[in-house]
Short mmCIF file of C-alpha atoms in Angstrom, two decimals:
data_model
loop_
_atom_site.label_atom_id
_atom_site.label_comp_id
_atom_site.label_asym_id
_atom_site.label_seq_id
_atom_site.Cartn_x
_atom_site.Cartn_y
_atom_site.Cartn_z
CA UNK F 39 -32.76 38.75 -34.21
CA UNK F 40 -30.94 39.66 -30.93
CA UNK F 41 -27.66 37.27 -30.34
CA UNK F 42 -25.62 36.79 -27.58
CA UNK F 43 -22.18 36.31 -28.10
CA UNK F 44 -20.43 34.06 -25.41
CA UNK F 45 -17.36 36.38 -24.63
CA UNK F 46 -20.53 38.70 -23.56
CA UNK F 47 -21.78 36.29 -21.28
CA UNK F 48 -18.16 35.72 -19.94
CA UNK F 49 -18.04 39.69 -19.95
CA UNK F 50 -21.11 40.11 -17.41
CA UNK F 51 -20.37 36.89 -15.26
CA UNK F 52 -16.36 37.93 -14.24
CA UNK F 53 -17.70 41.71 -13.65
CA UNK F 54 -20.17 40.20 -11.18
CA UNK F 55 -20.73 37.79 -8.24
CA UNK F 56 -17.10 37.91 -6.89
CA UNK F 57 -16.66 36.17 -10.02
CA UNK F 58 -12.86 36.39 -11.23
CA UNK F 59 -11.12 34.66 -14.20
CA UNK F 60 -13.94 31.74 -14.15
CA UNK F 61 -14.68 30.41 -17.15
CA UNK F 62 -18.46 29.91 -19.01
CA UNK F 63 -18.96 26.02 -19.26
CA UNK F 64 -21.81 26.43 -21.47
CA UNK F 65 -24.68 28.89 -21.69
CA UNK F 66 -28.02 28.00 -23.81
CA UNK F 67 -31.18 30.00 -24.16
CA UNK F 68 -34.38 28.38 -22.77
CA UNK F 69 -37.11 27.67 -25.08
CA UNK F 70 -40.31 28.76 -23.89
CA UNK F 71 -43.78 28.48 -26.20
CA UNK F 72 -46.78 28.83 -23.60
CA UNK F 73 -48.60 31.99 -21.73
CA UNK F 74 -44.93 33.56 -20.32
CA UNK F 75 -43.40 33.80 -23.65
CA UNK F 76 -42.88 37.18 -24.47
CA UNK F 77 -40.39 38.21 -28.04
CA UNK F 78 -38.80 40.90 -26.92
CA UNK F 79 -37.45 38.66 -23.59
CA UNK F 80 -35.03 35.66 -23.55
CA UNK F 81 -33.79 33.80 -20.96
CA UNK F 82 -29.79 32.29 -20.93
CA UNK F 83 -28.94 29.24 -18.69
CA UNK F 84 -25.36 29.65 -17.70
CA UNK F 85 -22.58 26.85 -15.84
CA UNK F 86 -19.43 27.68 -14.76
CA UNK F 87 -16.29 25.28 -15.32
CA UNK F 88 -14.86 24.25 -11.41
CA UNK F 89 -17.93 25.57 -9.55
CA UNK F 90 -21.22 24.63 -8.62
CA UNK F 91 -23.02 28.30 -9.45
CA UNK F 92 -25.02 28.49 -12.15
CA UNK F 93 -27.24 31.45 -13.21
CA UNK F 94 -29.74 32.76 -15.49
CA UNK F 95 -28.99 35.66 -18.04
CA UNK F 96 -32.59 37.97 -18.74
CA UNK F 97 -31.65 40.02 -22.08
CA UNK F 98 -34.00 42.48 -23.31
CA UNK F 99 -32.94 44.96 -26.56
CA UNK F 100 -32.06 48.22 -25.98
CA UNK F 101 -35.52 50.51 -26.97
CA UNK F 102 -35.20 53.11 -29.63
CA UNK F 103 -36.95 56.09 -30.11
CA UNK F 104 -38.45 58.33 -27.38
CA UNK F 105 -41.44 55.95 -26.93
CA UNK F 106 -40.99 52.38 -25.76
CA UNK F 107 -43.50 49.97 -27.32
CA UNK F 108 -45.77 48.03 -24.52
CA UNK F 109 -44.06 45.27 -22.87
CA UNK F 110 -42.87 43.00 -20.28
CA UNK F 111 -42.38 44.98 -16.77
CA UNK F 112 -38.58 46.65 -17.09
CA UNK F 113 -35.52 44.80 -15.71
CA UNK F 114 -35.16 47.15 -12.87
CA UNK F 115 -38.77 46.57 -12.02
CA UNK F 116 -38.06 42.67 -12.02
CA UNK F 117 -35.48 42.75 -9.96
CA UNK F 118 -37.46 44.47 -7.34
CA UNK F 119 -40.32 41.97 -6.82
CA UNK F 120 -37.72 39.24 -7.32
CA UNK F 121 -36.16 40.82 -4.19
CA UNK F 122 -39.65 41.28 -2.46
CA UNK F 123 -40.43 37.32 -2.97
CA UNK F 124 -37.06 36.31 -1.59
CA UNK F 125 -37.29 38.74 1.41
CA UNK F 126 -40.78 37.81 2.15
CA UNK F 127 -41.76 34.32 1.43
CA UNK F 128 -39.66 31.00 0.75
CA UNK F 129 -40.58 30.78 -3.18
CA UNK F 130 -37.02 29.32 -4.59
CA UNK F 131 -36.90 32.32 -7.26
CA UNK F 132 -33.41 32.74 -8.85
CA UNK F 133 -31.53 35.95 -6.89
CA UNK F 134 -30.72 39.56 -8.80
CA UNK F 135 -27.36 40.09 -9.09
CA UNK F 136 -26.90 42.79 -11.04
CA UNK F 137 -28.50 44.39 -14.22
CA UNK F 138 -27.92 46.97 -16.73
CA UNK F 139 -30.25 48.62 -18.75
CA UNK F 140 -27.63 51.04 -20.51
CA UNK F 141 -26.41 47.84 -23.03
CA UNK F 142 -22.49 48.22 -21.59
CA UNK F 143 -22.58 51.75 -22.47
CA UNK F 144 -24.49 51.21 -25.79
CA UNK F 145 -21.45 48.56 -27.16
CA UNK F 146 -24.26 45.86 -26.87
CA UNK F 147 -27.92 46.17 -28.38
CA UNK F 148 -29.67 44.68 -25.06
CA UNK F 149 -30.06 44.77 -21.75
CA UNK F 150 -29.84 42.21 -19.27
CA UNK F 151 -30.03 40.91 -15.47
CA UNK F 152 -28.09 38.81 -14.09
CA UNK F 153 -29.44 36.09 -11.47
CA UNK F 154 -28.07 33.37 -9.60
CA UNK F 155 -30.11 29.98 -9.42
CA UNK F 156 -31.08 28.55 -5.81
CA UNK F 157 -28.99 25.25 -4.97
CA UNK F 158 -27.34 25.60 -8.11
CA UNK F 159 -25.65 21.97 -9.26
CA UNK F 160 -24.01 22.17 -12.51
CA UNK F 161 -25.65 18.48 -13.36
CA UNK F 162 -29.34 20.10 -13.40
CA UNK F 163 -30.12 20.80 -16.59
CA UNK F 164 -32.22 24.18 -17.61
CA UNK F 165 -34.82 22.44 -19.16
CA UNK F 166 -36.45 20.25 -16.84
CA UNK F 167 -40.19 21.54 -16.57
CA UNK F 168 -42.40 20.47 -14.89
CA UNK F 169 -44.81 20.43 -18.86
CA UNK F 170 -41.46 18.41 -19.51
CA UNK F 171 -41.34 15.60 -17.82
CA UNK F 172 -45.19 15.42 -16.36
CA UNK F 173 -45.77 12.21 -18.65
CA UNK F 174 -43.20 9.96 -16.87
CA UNK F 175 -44.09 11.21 -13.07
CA UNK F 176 -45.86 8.63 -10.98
CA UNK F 177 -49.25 10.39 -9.47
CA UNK F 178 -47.50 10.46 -6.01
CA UNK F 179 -44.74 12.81 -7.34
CA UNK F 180 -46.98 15.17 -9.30
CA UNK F 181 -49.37 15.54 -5.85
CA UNK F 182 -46.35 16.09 -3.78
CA UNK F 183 -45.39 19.26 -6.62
CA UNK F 184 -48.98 20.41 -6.78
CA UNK F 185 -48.66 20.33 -3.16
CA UNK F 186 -46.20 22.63 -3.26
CA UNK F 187 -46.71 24.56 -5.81
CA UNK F 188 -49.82 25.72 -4.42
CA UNK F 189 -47.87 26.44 -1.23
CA UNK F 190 -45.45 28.76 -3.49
CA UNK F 191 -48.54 30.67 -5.17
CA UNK F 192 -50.06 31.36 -1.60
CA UNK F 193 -46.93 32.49 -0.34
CA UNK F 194 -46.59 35.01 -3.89
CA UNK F 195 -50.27 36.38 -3.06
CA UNK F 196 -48.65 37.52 0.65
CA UNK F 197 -46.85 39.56 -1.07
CA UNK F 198 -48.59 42.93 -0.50
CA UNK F 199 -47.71 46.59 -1.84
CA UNK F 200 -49.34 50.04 -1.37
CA UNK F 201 -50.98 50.79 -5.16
CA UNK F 202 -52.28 48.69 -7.90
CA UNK F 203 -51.35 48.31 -11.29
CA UNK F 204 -47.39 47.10 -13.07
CA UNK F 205 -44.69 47.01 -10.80
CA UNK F 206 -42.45 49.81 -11.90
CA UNK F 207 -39.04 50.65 -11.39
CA UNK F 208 -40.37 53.86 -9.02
CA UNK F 209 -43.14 53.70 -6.62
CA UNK F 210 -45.99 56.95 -7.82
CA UNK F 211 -46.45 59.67 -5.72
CA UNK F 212 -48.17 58.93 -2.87
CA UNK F 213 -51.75 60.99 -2.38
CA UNK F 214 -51.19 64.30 -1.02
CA UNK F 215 -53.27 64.72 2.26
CA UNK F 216 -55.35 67.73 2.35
CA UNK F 217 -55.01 70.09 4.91
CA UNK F 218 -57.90 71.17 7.22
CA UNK F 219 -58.32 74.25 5.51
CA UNK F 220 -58.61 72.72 2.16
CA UNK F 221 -60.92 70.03 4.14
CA UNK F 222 -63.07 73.07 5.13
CA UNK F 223 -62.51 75.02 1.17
CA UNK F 224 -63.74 71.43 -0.32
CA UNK F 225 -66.86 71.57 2.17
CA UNK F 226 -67.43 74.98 1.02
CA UNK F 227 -66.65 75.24 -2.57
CA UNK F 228 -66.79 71.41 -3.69
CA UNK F 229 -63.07 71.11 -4.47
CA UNK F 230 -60.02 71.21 -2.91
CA UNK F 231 -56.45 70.43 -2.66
CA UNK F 232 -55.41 67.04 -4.62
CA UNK F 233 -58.19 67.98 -7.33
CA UNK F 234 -56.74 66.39 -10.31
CA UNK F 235 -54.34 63.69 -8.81
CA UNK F 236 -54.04 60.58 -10.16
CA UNK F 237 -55.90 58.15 -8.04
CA UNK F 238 -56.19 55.46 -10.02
CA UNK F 239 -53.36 53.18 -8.93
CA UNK F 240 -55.24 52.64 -5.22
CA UNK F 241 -58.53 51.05 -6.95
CA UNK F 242 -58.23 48.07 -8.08
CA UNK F 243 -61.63 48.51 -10.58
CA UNK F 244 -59.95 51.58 -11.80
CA UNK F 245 -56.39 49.79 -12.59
CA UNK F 246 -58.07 47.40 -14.30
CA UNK F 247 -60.55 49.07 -16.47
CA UNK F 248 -57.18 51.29 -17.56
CA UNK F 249 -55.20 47.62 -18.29
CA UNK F 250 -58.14 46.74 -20.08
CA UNK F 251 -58.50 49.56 -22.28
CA UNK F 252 -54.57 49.72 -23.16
CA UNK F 253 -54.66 46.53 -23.87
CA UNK F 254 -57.92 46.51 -26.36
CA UNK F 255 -56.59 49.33 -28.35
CA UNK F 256 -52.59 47.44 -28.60
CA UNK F 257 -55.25 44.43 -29.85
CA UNK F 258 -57.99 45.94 -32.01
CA UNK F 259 -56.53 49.79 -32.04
CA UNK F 260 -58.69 52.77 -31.16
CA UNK F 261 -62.46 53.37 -31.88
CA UNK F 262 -61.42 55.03 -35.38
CA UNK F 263 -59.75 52.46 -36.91
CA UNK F 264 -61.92 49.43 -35.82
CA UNK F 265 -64.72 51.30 -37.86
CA UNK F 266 -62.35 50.43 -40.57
CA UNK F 267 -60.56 47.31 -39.98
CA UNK F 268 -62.67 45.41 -37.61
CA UNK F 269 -60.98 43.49 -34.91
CA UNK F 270 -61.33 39.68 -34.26
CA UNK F 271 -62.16 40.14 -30.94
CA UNK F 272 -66.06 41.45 -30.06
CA UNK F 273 -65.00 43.95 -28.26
CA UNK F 274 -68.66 45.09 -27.67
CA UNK F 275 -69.12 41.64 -25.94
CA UNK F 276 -65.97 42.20 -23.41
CA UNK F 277 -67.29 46.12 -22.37
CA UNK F 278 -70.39 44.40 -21.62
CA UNK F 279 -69.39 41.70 -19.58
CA UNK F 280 -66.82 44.90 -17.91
CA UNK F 281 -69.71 46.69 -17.27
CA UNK F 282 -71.63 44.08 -15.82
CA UNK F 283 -68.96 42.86 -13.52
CA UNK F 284 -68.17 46.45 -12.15
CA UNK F 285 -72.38 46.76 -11.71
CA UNK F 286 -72.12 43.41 -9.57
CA UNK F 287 -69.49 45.11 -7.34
CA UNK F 288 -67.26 42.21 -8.12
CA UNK F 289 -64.16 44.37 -8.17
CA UNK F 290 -64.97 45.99 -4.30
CA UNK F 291 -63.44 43.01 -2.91
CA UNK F 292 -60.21 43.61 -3.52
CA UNK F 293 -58.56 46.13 -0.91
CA UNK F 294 -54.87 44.93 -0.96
CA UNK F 295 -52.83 44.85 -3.78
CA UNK F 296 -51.21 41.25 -3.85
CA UNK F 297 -48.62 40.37 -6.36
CA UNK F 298 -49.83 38.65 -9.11
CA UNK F 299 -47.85 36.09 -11.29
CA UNK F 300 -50.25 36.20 -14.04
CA UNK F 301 -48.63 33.79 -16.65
CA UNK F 302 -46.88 31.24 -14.76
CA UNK F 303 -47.41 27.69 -15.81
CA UNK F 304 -45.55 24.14 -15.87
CA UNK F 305 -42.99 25.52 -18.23
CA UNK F 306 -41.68 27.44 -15.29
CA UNK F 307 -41.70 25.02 -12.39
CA UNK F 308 -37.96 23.41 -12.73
CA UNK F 309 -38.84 20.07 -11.23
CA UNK F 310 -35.24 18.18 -9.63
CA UNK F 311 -35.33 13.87 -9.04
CA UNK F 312 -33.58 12.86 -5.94
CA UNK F 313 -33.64 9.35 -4.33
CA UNK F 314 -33.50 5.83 -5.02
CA UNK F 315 -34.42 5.47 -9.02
CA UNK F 316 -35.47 9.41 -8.95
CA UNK F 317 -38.40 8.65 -7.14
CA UNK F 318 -38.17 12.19 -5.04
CA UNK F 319 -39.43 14.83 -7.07
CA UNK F 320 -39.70 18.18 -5.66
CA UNK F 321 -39.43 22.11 -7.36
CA UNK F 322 -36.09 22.79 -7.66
CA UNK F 323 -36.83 26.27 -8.61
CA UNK F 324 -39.33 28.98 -10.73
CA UNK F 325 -38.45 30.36 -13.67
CA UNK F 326 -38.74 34.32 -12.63
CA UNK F 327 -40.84 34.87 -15.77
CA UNK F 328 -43.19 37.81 -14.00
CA UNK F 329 -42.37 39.85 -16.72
CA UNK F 330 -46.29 39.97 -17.17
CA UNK F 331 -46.69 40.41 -12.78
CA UNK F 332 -49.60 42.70 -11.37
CA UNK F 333 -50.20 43.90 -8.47
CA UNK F 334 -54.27 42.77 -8.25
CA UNK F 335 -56.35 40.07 -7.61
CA UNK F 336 -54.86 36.58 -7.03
CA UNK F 337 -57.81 35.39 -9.37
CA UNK F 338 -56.14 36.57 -12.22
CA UNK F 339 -53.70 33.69 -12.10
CA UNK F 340 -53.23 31.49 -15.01
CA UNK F 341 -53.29 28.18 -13.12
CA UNK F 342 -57.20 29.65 -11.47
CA UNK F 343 -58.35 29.85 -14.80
CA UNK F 344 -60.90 27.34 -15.83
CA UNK F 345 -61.02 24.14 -15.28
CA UNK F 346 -59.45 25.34 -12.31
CA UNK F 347 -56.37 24.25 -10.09
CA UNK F 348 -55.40 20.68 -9.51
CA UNK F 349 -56.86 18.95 -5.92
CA UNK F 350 -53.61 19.31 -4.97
CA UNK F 351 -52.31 23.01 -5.92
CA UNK F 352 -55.66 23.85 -4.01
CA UNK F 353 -54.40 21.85 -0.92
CA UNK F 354 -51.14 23.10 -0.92
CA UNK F 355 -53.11 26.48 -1.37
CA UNK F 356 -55.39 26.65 1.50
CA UNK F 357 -52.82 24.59 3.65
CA UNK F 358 -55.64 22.47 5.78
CA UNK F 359 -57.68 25.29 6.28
CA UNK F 360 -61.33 24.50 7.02
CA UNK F 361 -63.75 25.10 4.07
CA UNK F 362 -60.80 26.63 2.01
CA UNK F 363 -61.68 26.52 -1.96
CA UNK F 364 -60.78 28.99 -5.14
CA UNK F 365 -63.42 30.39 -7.10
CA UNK F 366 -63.62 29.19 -10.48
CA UNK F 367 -65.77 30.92 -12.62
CA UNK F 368 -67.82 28.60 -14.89
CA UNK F 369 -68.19 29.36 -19.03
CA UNK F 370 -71.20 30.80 -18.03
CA UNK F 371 -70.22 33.10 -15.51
CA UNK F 372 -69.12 35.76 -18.23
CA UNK F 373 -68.36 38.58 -15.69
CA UNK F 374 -64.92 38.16 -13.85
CA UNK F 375 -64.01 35.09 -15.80
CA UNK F 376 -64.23 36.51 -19.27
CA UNK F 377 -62.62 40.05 -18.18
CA UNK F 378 -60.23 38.54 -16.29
CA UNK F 379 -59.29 36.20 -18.72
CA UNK F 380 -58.09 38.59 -21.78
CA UNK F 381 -55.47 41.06 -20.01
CA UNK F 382 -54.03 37.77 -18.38
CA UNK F 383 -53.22 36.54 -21.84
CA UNK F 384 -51.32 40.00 -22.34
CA UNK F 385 -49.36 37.74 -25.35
CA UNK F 386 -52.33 37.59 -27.61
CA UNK F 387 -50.99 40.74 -29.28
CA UNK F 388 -47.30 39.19 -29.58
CA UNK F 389 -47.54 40.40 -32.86
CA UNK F 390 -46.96 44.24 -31.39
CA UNK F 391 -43.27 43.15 -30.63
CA UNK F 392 -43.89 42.86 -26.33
#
């Protein structure tokens, strides 16, 4: 099991941040057990002695081998569309730092990124969830954070990029685009320049269908061994409810790439009390576990799923517009919500180390 010693903690904080000669109050890894969970991920909450910063420490172990296993998105990658949310919406997501993926120069077995928590107070503990403390909020408190919440996922869907698919640490190769003699060759012949590029990260049905795939062979593994160890999953069941959904055209709708949190839940709302008896709840901050993020279609969400969104997350959503309402896809409605529902629950193969 990977351990984190607290001279490394005091290591990365003084080499970052300005951060001289201050000293680690206490640092405590936060216990997560629902859809954002991932093993090979943990998250440090760390407080400073004399200061009001506080930060949270992402470590990941170091990968072995030529190969790295399927996982979470990289650090690097993290840290980009954690610095694509802050520059583009409001979202109170903690801010990069710094990161290195090289272990200190291989003296450590992990990884890790450094971030610094929005309107840090050393008196707000790490483990204040919104799953946490639901039972004692007053129905005024929980509408004013669905309110808000729904506000936060609108503002994460804004979030636009040019290709589908995992954010990665390097953007693919953009399309070449043919010249007019190739234009006139392709007329002629039936091919022409950019035969055999990769076009699948600018389709959305085509991204998907590739997720999809990966992710039923990590599950059930290829066609060859499911003919001898059959997998739990009816795997003939999901193709046909793929092919069914691509027949309806129900992937054509999506044109822009929008980031997608995927996994995010109540474990990763920190909720903060304010006021008179605590009676001001608000989101203090989100918990930048994206290490599942897409860039798709915002249906794929976690909080969409069935029974859908609270009244008001959908509010906060739509912001007063006129008619506004998410699609929820009944148990019945097999396409989009079944096929949608598997790759968002990327942690049902946990048991392959991601």
């Amino acid at each position: 099991m990977m351990q984190v010693t607290l001279e490394q903690v005091h290591d990365v904080i003084n080499s970052n941040d300005d951060n001289q000669s201050v000293q680690v109050a206490s640092f405590s890894e936060i216990k997560h057990t629902s859809y954002s969970y991932t093993a090979s991920q943990t998250f440090y909450h760390i407080t400073l002695s004399n200061s009001d910063r506080s930060y949270l420490l992402l470590v990941s172990p170091l990968q072995s081998g030529t190969t790295a296993p399927p996982g979470p998105i990289t650090l690097p990658a993290l840290s980009i569309v954690l610095s694509k949310i802050l520059d583009n919406t409001a979202v109170p997501v903690p801010r990069p730092v710094a990161h290195d993926v090289s272990g200190n120069d291989g003296k450590w077995p992990f990884g890790w990124l450094l971030l610094r928590i929005p309107g840090s107070s050393p008196r707000s503990p790490a483990t204040t969830s919104l799953a946490s403390i639901r039972h004692v909020l007053s129905p005024t408190q929980l509408a004013r954070i669905g309110l808000r919440l729904g506000t936060y996922l609108r503002a994460l869907h804004g979030v636009t990029n040019d290709w589908f698919g995992v954010p990665m640490d390097k953007e693919p190769e953009p399309p070449s685009v043919p010249s007019f003699a190739a234009l006139l060759a392709a007329g002629e012949e039936g091919e022409g320049e950019g035969e055999g590029e990769d076009m699948t990260p600018y389709s959305w049905q085509d991204t998907f269908v590739s997720q999809f795939e990966g992710l039923l062979e990590r599950v059930c593994g290829d066609a060859e061994t499911r003919k001898s160890t059959p997998c739990d999953i009816d795997v003939d069941q999901l193709r046909r409810s793929l092919s069914r959904a691509i027949g309806s055209f129900l992937f054509d709708d999506v044109e822009m790439p929008r980031l997608i949190w995927v996994t995010g839940n109540e474990e990763d709302v920190i909720v903060s009390l304010a006021g008179e008896d605590d009676r001001e709840a608000d989101i203090s901050y989100i918990l930048p576990t994206f290490g599942r993020a897409i860039w798709g279609d915002p249906l794929m969400e976690a909080w969409f799923l069935p029974p859908g969104p609270s009244a008001a997350i959908g509010e906060g959503y739509f912001d007063g517009e006129e008619d506004g309402t998410l699609i929820v896809f009944s148990a019945t409605q097999d396409q989009e919500d079944v096929v949608y529902r598997i790759p968002s629950f990327d942690d049902l193969s946990r048991g392959d180390g991601a």
